[in-house]
PDB file of C-alpha atoms in Angstrom:
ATOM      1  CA  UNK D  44     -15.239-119.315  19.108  1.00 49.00           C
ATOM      2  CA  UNK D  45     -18.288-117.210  19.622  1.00 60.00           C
ATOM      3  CA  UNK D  46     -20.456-116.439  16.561  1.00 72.00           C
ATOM      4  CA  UNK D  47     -23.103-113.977  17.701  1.00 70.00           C
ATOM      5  CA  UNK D  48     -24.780-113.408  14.600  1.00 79.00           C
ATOM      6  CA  UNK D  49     -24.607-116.820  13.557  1.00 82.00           C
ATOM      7  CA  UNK D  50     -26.713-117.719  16.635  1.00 84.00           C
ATOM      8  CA  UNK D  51     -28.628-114.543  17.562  1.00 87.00           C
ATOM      9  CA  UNK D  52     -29.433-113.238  14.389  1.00 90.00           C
ATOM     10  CA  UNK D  53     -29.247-115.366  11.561  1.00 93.00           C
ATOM     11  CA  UNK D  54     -30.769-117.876  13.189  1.00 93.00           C
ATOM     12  CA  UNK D  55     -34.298-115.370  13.645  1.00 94.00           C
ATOM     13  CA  UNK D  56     -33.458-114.128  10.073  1.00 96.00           C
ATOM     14  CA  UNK D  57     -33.704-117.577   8.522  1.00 96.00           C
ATOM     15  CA  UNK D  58     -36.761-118.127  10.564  1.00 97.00           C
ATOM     16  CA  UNK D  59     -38.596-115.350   9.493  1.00 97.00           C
ATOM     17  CA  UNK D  60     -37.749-115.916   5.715  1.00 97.00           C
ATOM     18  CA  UNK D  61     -39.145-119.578   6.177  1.00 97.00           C
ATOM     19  CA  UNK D  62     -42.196-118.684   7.827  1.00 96.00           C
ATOM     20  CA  UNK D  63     -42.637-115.436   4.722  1.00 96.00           C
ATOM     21  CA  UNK D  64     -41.898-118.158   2.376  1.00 94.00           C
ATOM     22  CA  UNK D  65     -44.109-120.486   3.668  1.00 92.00           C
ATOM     23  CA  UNK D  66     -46.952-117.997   3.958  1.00 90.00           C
ATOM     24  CA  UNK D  67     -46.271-117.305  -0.072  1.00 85.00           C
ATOM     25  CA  UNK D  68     -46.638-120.903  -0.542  1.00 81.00           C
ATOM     26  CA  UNK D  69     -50.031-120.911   0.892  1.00 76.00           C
ATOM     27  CA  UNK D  70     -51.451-118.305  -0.994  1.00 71.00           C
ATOM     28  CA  UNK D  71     -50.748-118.629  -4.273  1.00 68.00           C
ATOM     29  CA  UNK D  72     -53.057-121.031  -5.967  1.00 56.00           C
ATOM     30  CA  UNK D  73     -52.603-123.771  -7.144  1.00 55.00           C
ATOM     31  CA  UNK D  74     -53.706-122.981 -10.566  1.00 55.00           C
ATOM     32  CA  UNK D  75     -50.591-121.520 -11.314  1.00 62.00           C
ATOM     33  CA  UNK D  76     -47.993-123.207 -13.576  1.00 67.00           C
ATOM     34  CA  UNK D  77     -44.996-122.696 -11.883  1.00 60.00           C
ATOM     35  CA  UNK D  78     -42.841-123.460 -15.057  1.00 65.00           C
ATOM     36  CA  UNK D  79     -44.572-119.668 -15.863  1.00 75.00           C
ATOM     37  CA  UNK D  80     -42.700-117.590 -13.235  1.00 79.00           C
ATOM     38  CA  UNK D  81     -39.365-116.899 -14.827  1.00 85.00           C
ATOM     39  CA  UNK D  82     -35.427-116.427 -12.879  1.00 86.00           C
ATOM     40  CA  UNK D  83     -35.655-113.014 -12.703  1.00 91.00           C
ATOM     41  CA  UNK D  84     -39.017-113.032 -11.196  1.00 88.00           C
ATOM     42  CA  UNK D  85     -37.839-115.436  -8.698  1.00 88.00           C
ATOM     43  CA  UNK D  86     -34.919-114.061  -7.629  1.00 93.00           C
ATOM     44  CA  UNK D  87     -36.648-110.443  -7.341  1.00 94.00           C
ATOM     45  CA  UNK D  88     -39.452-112.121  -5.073  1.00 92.00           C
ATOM     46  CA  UNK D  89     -36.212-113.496  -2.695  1.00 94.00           C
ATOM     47  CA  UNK D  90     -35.054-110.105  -2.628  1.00 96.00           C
ATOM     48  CA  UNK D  91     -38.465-108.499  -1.519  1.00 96.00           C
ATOM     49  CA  UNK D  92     -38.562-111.488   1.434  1.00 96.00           C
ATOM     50  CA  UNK D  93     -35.318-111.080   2.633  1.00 97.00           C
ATOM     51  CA  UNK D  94     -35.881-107.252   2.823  1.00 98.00           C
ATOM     52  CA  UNK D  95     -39.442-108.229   4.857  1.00 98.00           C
ATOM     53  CA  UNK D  96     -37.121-110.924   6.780  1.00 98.00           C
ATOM     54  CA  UNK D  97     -34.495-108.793   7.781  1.00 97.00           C
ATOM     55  CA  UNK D  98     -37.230-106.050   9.013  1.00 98.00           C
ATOM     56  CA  UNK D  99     -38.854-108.307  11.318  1.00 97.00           C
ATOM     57  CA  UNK D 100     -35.467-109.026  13.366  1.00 95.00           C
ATOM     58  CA  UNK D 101     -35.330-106.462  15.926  1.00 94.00           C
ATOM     59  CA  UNK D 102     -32.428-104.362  16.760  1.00 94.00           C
ATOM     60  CA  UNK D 103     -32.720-105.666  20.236  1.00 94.00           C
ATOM     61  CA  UNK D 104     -32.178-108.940  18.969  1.00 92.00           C
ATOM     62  CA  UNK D 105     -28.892-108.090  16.901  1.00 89.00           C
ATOM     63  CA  UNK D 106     -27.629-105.383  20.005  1.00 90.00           C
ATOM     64  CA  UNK D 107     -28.220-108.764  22.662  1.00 89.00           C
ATOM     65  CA  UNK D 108     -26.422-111.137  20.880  1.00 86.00           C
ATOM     66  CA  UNK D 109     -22.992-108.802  20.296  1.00 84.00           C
ATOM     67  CA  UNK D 110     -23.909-107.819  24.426  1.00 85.00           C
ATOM     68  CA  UNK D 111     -23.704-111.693  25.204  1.00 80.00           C
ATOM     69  CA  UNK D 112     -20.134-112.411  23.876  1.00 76.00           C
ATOM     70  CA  UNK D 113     -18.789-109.133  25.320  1.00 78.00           C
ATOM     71  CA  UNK D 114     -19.153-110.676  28.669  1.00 73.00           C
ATOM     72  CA  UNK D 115     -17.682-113.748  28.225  1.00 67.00           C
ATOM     73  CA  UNK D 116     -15.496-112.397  25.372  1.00 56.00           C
ATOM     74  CA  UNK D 117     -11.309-112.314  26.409  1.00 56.00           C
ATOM     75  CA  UNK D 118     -12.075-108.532  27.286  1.00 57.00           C
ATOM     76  CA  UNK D 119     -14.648-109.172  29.681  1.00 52.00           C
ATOM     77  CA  UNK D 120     -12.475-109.919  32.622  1.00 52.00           C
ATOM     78  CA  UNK D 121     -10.341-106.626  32.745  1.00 50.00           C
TER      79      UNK D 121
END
């Protein structure tokens, strides 16, 4: 079964929100209490990177991985 956007674009998706995450991580001091940052907060801040995530994965990227199992897709042969 071929799963292009399992592969080709989730896959760069998932990377980019790690590597956003990971850059928030670094950042924010240490200071902080993180008991003080509430749900709502949290799950806004998730929303924001996944928006900045999904940006950063080109439409080449998502256009190349549907291209890839059209060739070797059951159609590709007629």
């Amino acid at each position: 079964v071929c799963q292009p956007l399992d592969v080709g674009v989730m896959a760069p998706f998932k990377r980019h929100l790690r590597e956003l995450w990971l850059y928030e991580e670094m950042i924010d001091s240490d200071d902080e209490d993180p008991d003080s940052v509430t749900a709502k907060q949290k799950r806004l801040a998730m929303i924001k990177r996944a928006i900045a995530a999904w940006d950063l994965v080109m439409p080449e990227i998502v256009r190349g991985s549907f291209e890839k199992v059209l060739a070797c897709g059951p159609m590709a042969g007629e």
